[in-house]
PDB file of C-alpha atoms in Angstrom:
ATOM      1  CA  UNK R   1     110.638-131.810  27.427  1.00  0.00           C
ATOM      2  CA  UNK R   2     108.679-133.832  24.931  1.00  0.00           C
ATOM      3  CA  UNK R   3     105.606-135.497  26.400  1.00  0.00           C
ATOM      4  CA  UNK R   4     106.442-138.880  26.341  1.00  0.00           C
ATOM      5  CA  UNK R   5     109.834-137.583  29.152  1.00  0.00           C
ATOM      6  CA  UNK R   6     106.233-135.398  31.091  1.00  0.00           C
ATOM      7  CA  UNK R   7     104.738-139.253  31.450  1.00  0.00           C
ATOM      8  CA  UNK R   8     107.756-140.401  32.559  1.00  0.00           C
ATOM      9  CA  UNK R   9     108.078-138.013  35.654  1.00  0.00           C
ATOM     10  CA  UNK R  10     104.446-138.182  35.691  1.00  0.00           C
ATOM     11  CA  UNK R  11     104.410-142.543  36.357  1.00  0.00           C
ATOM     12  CA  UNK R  12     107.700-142.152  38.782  1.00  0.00           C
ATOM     13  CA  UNK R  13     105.971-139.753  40.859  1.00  0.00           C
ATOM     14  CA  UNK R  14     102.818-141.890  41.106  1.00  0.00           C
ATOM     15  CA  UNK R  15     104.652-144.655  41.219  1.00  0.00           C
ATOM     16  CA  UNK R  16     107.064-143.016  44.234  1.00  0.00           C
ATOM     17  CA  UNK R  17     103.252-142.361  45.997  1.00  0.00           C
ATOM     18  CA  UNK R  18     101.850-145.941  45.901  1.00  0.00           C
ATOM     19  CA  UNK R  19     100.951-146.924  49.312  1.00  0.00           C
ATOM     20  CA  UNK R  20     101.732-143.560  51.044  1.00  0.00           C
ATOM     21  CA  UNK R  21      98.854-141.354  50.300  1.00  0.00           C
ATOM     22  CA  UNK R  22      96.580-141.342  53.181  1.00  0.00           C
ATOM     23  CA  UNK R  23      92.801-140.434  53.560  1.00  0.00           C
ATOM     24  CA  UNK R  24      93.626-136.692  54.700  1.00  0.00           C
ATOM     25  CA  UNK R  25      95.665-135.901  50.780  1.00  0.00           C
ATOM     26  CA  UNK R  26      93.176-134.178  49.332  1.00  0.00           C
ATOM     27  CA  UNK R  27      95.191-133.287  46.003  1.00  0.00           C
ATOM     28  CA  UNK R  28      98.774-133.625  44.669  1.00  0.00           C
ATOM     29  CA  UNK R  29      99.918-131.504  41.806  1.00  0.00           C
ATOM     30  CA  UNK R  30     103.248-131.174  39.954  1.00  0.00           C
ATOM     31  CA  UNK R  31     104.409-127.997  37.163  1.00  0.00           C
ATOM     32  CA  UNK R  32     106.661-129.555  34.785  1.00  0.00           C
ATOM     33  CA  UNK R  33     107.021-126.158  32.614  1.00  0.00           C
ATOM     34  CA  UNK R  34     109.280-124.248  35.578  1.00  0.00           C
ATOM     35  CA  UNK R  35     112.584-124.586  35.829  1.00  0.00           C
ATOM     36  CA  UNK R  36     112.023-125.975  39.787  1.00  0.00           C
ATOM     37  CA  UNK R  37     109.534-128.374  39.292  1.00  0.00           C
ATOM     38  CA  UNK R  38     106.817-127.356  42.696  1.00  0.00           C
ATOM     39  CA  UNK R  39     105.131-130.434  44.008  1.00  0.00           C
ATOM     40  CA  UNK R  40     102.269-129.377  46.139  1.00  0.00           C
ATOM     41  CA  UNK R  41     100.480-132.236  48.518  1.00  0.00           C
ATOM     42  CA  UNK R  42      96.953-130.593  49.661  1.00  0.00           C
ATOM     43  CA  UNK R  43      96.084-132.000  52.954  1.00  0.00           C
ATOM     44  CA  UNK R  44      92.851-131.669  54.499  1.00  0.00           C
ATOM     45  CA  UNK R  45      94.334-131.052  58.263  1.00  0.00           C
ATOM     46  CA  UNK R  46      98.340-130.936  58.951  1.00  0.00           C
ATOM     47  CA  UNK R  47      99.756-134.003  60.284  1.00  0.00           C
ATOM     48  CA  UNK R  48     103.228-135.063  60.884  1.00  0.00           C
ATOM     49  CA  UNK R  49     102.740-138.647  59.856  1.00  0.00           C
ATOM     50  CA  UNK R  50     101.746-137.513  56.553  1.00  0.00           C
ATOM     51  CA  UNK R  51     104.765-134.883  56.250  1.00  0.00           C
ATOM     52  CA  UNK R  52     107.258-137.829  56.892  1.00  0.00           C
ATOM     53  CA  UNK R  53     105.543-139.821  54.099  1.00  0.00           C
ATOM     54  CA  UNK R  54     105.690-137.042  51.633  1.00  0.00           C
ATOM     55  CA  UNK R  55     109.441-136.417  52.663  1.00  0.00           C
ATOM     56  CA  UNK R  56     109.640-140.444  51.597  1.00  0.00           C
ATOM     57  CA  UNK R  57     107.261-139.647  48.418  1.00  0.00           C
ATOM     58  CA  UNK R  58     110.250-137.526  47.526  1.00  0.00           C
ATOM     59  CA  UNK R  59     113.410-139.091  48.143  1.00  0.00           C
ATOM     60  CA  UNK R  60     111.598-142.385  46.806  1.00  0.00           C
ATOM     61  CA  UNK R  61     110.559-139.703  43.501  1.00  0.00           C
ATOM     62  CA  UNK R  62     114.239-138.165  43.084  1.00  0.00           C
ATOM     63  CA  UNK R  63     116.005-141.755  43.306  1.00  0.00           C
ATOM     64  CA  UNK R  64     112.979-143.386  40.232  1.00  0.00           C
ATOM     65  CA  UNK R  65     114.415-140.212  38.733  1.00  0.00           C
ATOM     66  CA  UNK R  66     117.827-141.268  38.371  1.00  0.00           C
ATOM     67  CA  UNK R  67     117.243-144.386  37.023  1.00  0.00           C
ATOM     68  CA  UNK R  68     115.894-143.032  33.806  1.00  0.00           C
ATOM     69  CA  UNK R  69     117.420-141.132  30.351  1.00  0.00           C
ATOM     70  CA  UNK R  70     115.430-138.071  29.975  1.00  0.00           C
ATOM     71  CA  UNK R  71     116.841-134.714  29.322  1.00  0.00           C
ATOM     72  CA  UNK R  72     115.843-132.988  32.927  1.00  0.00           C
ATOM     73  CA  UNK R  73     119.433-133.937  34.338  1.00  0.00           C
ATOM     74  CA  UNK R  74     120.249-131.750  37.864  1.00  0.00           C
ATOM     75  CA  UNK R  75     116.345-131.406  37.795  1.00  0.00           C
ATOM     76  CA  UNK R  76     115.391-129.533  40.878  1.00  0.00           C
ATOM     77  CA  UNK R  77     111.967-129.724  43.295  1.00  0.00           C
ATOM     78  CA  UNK R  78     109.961-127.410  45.600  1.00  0.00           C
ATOM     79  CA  UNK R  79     107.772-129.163  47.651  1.00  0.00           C
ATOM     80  CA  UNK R  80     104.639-127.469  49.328  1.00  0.00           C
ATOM     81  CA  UNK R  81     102.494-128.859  52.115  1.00  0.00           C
ATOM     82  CA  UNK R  82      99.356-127.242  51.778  1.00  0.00           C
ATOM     83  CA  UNK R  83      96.962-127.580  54.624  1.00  0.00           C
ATOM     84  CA  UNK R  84      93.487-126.685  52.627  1.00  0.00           C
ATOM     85  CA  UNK R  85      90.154-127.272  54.160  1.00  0.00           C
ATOM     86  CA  UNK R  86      88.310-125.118  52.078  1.00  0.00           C
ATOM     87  CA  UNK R  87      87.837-125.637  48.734  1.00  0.00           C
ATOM     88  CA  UNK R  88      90.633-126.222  46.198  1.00  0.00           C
ATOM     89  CA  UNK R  89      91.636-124.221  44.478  1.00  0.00           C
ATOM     90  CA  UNK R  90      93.129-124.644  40.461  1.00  0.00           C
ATOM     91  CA  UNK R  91      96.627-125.052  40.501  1.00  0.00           C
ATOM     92  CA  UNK R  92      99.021-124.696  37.201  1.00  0.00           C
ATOM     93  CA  UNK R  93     100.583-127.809  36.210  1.00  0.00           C
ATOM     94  CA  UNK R  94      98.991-131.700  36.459  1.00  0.00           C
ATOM     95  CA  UNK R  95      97.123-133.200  38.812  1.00  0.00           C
ATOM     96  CA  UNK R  96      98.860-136.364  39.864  1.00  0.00           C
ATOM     97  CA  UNK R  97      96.386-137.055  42.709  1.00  0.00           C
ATOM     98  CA  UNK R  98      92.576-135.768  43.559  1.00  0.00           C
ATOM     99  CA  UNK R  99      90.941-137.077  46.270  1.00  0.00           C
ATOM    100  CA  UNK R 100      87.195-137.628  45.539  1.00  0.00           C
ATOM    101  CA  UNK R 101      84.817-135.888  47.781  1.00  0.00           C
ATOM    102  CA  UNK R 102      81.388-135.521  48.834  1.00  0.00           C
ATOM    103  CA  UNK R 103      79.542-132.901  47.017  1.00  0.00           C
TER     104      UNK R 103
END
């Protein structure tokens, strides 16, 4: 995938979050170089409000994903839901989303 097709996915994805990231998403990362893309939301606490908007985050993601020519047809996602109040820690892949925080 060149990396003009990487910015693509890159802008739907942050496109598919505008509006739904709330103050406890610490981080959001994506690994385009797997053959399942994982998507991992860091949250600082779990919270079922903020699972139902990354379930929309997704299906909002996969349909922006269909609408463009870019040679990751029958592209596949694994979405984690990381609950991390320690530290973060480096994850492979970019970081779509990082929360800033008080040193």
């Amino acid at each position: 995938m060149s990396i003009d097709d990487q910015n693509m996915v890159l802008a739907i994805l942050t496109q598919a979050m505008l509006g739904a990231i709330s103050s406890n998403v610490r981080m959001v990362a994506i690994d385009l170089d797997r053959p399942v893309w994982p998507i991992s939301f860091f949250l600082e606490k779990d919270s079922a409000i903020d699972r139902e908007e990354i379930e929309e985050i997704i299906s909002t993601f996969e349909v922006g994903m269909m609408d463009v020519d870019i040679p990751c047809e029958g592209f596949k996602t694994e979405v984690f839901v990381i609950p991390a109040t320690q530290p973060l820690a480096e994850v492979p892949g970019v970081k779509v989303f990082l929360r800033r925080e008080a040193q």
